[in-house]
Amino acid sequence: MADHDRVRIGVVSVSDRASSGVYEDKGIPALQEWLTRALHNPIAWETRLIPDDEATISATLRELADVAGCDLVLTTGGTGPAPRDVTPEATLAVATKLMPGFGEQMRQISLRFVATAILSRQVAVIRGKCLIINL
């Protein structure tokens, strides 16, 4: 199958400790497994494991959307209230359009299962032809 027939999905795990080898990242494989089961389309993966650094996150999102040509980029990590949690700010910095309904809906659903979901600051944006969603 030609690569252009595949949906190109970027999965970015944002974690200081996992990116420095303190522990193994489990976010990327979990998202890949879930998406592989959920989607019928063949997938071309772009994965990145990066630290909680706003400039690095923004640069990675730009690269995945603009250079790698991802249709969808999902991020995991860095959406809480801690000082190092800067994924939403980095995501908003690369946006051409905001998609506020995604974050609102994800928090609403998550609150049914986890009370701390209210602390999530996840956002979703469009950059060019790419949808970027913080999970």
PDB file of C-alpha atoms in Angstrom:
ATOM      1  CA  MET A   1       0.000   0.000   0.000  1.00  0.00           C
ATOM      2  CA  ALA A   2       1.319   3.426  -0.915  1.00  0.00           C
ATOM      3  CA  ASP A   3       2.163   5.733   1.972  1.00  0.00           C
ATOM      4  CA  HIS A   4      -0.244   8.398   0.648  1.00  0.00           C
ATOM      5  CA  ASP A   5      -3.131   5.928   1.153  1.00  0.00           C
ATOM      6  CA  ARG A   6      -2.492   5.822   4.889  1.00  0.00           C
ATOM      7  CA  VAL A   7      -3.738   8.245   7.504  1.00  0.00           C
ATOM      8  CA  ARG A   8      -0.643   9.833   9.039  1.00  0.00           C
ATOM      9  CA  ILE A   9      -0.945  10.108  12.818  1.00  0.00           C
ATOM     10  CA  GLY A  10       1.555  11.713  15.147  1.00  0.00           C
ATOM     11  CA  VAL A  11       1.663  10.583  18.767  1.00  0.00           C
ATOM     12  CA  VAL A  12       3.654  12.791  21.139  1.00  0.00           C
ATOM     13  CA  SER A  13       4.342  11.827  24.734  1.00  0.00           C
ATOM     14  CA  VAL A  14       5.407  14.815  26.828  1.00  0.00           C
ATOM     15  CA  SER A  15       7.314  13.790  29.951  1.00  0.00           C
ATOM     16  CA  ASP A  16      10.553  14.992  31.508  1.00  0.00           C
ATOM     17  CA  ARG A  17      11.171  11.684  33.253  1.00  0.00           C
ATOM     18  CA  ALA A  18      10.238   9.298  30.441  1.00  0.00           C
ATOM     19  CA  SER A  19      12.173  11.327  27.861  1.00  0.00           C
ATOM     20  CA  SER A  20      15.278  11.206  30.077  1.00  0.00           C
ATOM     21  CA  GLY A  21      14.989   7.444  30.646  1.00  0.00           C
ATOM     22  CA  VAL A  22      13.875   7.508  34.299  1.00  0.00           C
ATOM     23  CA  TYR A  23      10.960   5.255  33.346  1.00  0.00           C
ATOM     24  CA  GLU A  24       9.512   3.699  30.225  1.00  0.00           C
ATOM     25  CA  ASP A  25       6.889   5.682  28.339  1.00  0.00           C
ATOM     26  CA  LYS A  26       3.574   3.858  28.176  1.00  0.00           C
ATOM     27  CA  GLY A  27       1.528   6.619  26.528  1.00  0.00           C
ATOM     28  CA  ILE A  28       2.718   6.115  22.955  1.00  0.00           C
ATOM     29  CA  PRO A  29       2.143   2.333  22.809  1.00  0.00           C
ATOM     30  CA  ALA A  30      -1.240   2.669  24.550  1.00  0.00           C
ATOM     31  CA  LEU A  31      -2.460   5.282  22.057  1.00  0.00           C
ATOM     32  CA  GLN A  32      -1.133   3.299  19.096  1.00  0.00           C
ATOM     33  CA  GLU A  33      -2.895   0.162  20.302  1.00  0.00           C
ATOM     34  CA  TRP A  34      -6.191   1.985  20.875  1.00  0.00           C
ATOM     35  CA  LEU A  35      -6.095   3.806  17.520  1.00  0.00           C
ATOM     36  CA  THR A  36      -5.174   0.640  15.627  1.00  0.00           C
ATOM     37  CA  ARG A  37      -8.280  -1.047  17.058  1.00  0.00           C
ATOM     38  CA  ALA A  38     -10.536   2.006  16.591  1.00  0.00           C
ATOM     39  CA  LEU A  39      -9.639   2.937  13.003  1.00  0.00           C
ATOM     40  CA  HIS A  40     -10.195   0.913   9.859  1.00  0.00           C
ATOM     41  CA  ASN A  41      -7.727   2.938   7.796  1.00  0.00           C
ATOM     42  CA  PRO A  42      -4.097   1.895   7.503  1.00  0.00           C
ATOM     43  CA  ILE A  43      -1.931   4.160   9.664  1.00  0.00           C
ATOM     44  CA  ALA A  44       1.503   5.664   9.095  1.00  0.00           C
ATOM     45  CA  TRP A  45       2.901   6.516  12.551  1.00  0.00           C
ATOM     46  CA  GLU A  46       5.106   9.407  13.624  1.00  0.00           C
ATOM     47  CA  THR A  47       6.039   9.112  17.306  1.00  0.00           C
ATOM     48  CA  ARG A  48       7.962  11.494  19.537  1.00  0.00           C
ATOM     49  CA  LEU A  49       8.961  11.300  23.212  1.00  0.00           C
ATOM     50  CA  ILE A  50       9.929  14.771  24.433  1.00  0.00           C
ATOM     51  CA  PRO A  51      10.441  16.723  27.679  1.00  0.00           C
ATOM     52  CA  ASP A  52       8.026  19.226  29.223  1.00  0.00           C
ATOM     53  CA  ASP A  53       9.541  22.210  27.447  1.00  0.00           C
ATOM     54  CA  GLU A  54       7.273  24.682  25.666  1.00  0.00           C
ATOM     55  CA  ALA A  55       9.679  25.459  22.807  1.00  0.00           C
ATOM     56  CA  THR A  56      10.382  21.759  22.204  1.00  0.00           C
ATOM     57  CA  ILE A  57       6.687  20.884  22.235  1.00  0.00           C
ATOM     58  CA  SER A  58       5.804  23.692  19.803  1.00  0.00           C
ATOM     59  CA  ALA A  59       8.680  22.776  17.479  1.00  0.00           C
ATOM     60  CA  THR A  60       7.629  19.119  17.516  1.00  0.00           C
ATOM     61  CA  LEU A  61       4.005  19.977  16.715  1.00  0.00           C
ATOM     62  CA  ARG A  62       5.086  22.266  13.851  1.00  0.00           C
ATOM     63  CA  GLU A  63       7.376  19.559  12.464  1.00  0.00           C
ATOM     64  CA  LEU A  64       4.667  16.886  12.602  1.00  0.00           C
ATOM     65  CA  ALA A  65       2.032  19.111  10.980  1.00  0.00           C
ATOM     66  CA  ASP A  66       4.175  20.970   8.448  1.00  0.00           C
ATOM     67  CA  VAL A  67       7.016  18.599   7.546  1.00  0.00           C
ATOM     68  CA  ALA A  68       5.801  15.080   8.348  1.00  0.00           C
ATOM     69  CA  GLY A  69       2.335  15.915   6.976  1.00  0.00           C
ATOM     70  CA  CYS A  70       0.327  14.400   9.819  1.00  0.00           C
ATOM     71  CA  ASP A  71      -3.451  14.470   9.490  1.00  0.00           C
ATOM     72  CA  LEU A  72      -3.854  14.090  13.244  1.00  0.00           C
ATOM     73  CA  VAL A  73      -1.480  14.641  16.169  1.00  0.00           C
ATOM     74  CA  LEU A  74      -2.359  13.423  19.656  1.00  0.00           C
ATOM     75  CA  THR A  75      -0.356  14.509  22.680  1.00  0.00           C
ATOM     76  CA  THR A  76      -0.313  12.873  26.069  1.00  0.00           C
ATOM     77  CA  GLY A  77       1.077  14.538  29.183  1.00  0.00           C
ATOM     78  CA  GLY A  78       1.670  18.066  30.358  1.00  0.00           C
ATOM     79  CA  THR A  79      -1.935  19.275  30.595  1.00  0.00           C
ATOM     80  CA  GLY A  80      -2.256  19.565  34.365  1.00  0.00           C
ATOM     81  CA  PRO A  81      -1.805  22.598  36.627  1.00  0.00           C
ATOM     82  CA  ALA A  82       1.846  21.942  37.591  1.00  0.00           C
ATOM     83  CA  PRO A  83       4.394  24.612  36.621  1.00  0.00           C
ATOM     84  CA  ARG A  84       6.123  22.269  34.099  1.00  0.00           C
ATOM     85  CA  ASP A  85       2.799  21.351  32.425  1.00  0.00           C
ATOM     86  CA  VAL A  86       2.953  23.548  29.310  1.00  0.00           C
ATOM     87  CA  THR A  87       1.507  21.356  26.555  1.00  0.00           C
ATOM     88  CA  PRO A  88      -1.653  23.499  26.120  1.00  0.00           C
ATOM     89  CA  GLU A  89       0.380  26.712  25.839  1.00  0.00           C
ATOM     90  CA  ALA A  90       2.723  25.117  23.289  1.00  0.00           C
ATOM     91  CA  THR A  91      -0.238  23.795  21.316  1.00  0.00           C
ATOM     92  CA  LEU A  92      -2.032  27.144  21.258  1.00  0.00           C
ATOM     93  CA  ALA A  93       1.192  28.796  20.059  1.00  0.00           C
ATOM     94  CA  VAL A  94       1.125  26.771  16.807  1.00  0.00           C
ATOM     95  CA  ALA A  95      -2.624  27.023  16.139  1.00  0.00           C
ATOM     96  CA  THR A  96      -4.246  28.535  13.082  1.00  0.00           C
ATOM     97  CA  LYS A  97      -7.723  27.768  14.484  1.00  0.00           C
ATOM     98  CA  LEU A  98      -9.025  26.812  17.918  1.00  0.00           C
ATOM     99  CA  MET A  99     -11.370  23.852  18.403  1.00  0.00           C
ATOM    100  CA  PRO A 100     -12.685  24.424  21.970  1.00  0.00           C
ATOM    101  CA  GLY A 101     -15.422  21.789  21.807  1.00  0.00           C
ATOM    102  CA  PHE A 102     -12.901  18.934  21.960  1.00  0.00           C
ATOM    103  CA  GLY A 103     -11.447  19.929  25.335  1.00  0.00           C
ATOM    104  CA  GLU A 104     -14.867  20.672  26.769  1.00  0.00           C
ATOM    105  CA  GLN A 105     -16.244  17.298  25.686  1.00  0.00           C
ATOM    106  CA  MET A 106     -13.195  15.326  26.855  1.00  0.00           C
ATOM    107  CA  ARG A 107     -13.352  16.909  30.317  1.00  0.00           C
ATOM    108  CA  GLN A 108     -17.090  16.263  30.556  1.00  0.00           C
ATOM    109  CA  ILE A 109     -16.698  12.576  29.682  1.00  0.00           C
ATOM    110  CA  SER A 110     -13.621  12.125  31.902  1.00  0.00           C
ATOM    111  CA  LEU A 111     -15.388  13.638  34.918  1.00  0.00           C
ATOM    112  CA  ARG A 112     -17.738  10.653  34.937  1.00  0.00           C
ATOM    113  CA  PHE A 113     -14.761   8.434  35.766  1.00  0.00           C
ATOM    114  CA  VAL A 114     -12.109  10.609  37.429  1.00  0.00           C
ATOM    115  CA  ALA A 115     -12.849  13.619  39.660  1.00  0.00           C
ATOM    116  CA  THR A 116      -9.454  15.199  38.928  1.00  0.00           C
ATOM    117  CA  ALA A 117     -10.356  15.503  35.221  1.00  0.00           C
ATOM    118  CA  ILE A 118     -11.548  19.018  36.040  1.00  0.00           C
ATOM    119  CA  LEU A 119      -7.863  19.962  36.442  1.00  0.00           C
ATOM    120  CA  SER A 120      -7.045  19.085  32.833  1.00  0.00           C
ATOM    121  CA  ARG A 121      -6.280  22.017  30.543  1.00  0.00           C
ATOM    122  CA  GLN A 122      -6.296  20.040  27.295  1.00  0.00           C
ATOM    123  CA  VAL A 123      -6.962  21.909  24.075  1.00  0.00           C
ATOM    124  CA  ALA A 124      -7.499  21.046  20.423  1.00  0.00           C
ATOM    125  CA  VAL A 125      -6.427  23.150  17.465  1.00  0.00           C
ATOM    126  CA  ILE A 126      -6.023  23.119  13.716  1.00  0.00           C
ATOM    127  CA  ARG A 127      -2.662  23.856  12.125  1.00  0.00           C
ATOM    128  CA  GLY A 128      -2.968  23.880   8.349  1.00  0.00           C
ATOM    129  CA  LYS A 129      -4.621  20.545   7.508  1.00  0.00           C
ATOM    130  CA  CYS A 130      -3.685  18.891  10.809  1.00  0.00           C
ATOM    131  CA  LEU A 131      -5.901  18.421  13.859  1.00  0.00           C
ATOM    132  CA  ILE A 132      -3.862  18.528  17.092  1.00  0.00           C
ATOM    133  CA  ILE A 133      -5.508  17.246  20.275  1.00  0.00           C
ATOM    134  CA  ASN A 134      -4.098  17.219  23.811  1.00  0.00           C
ATOM    135  CA  LEU A 135      -5.309  14.162  25.713  1.00  0.00           C
TER     136      LEU A 135
END
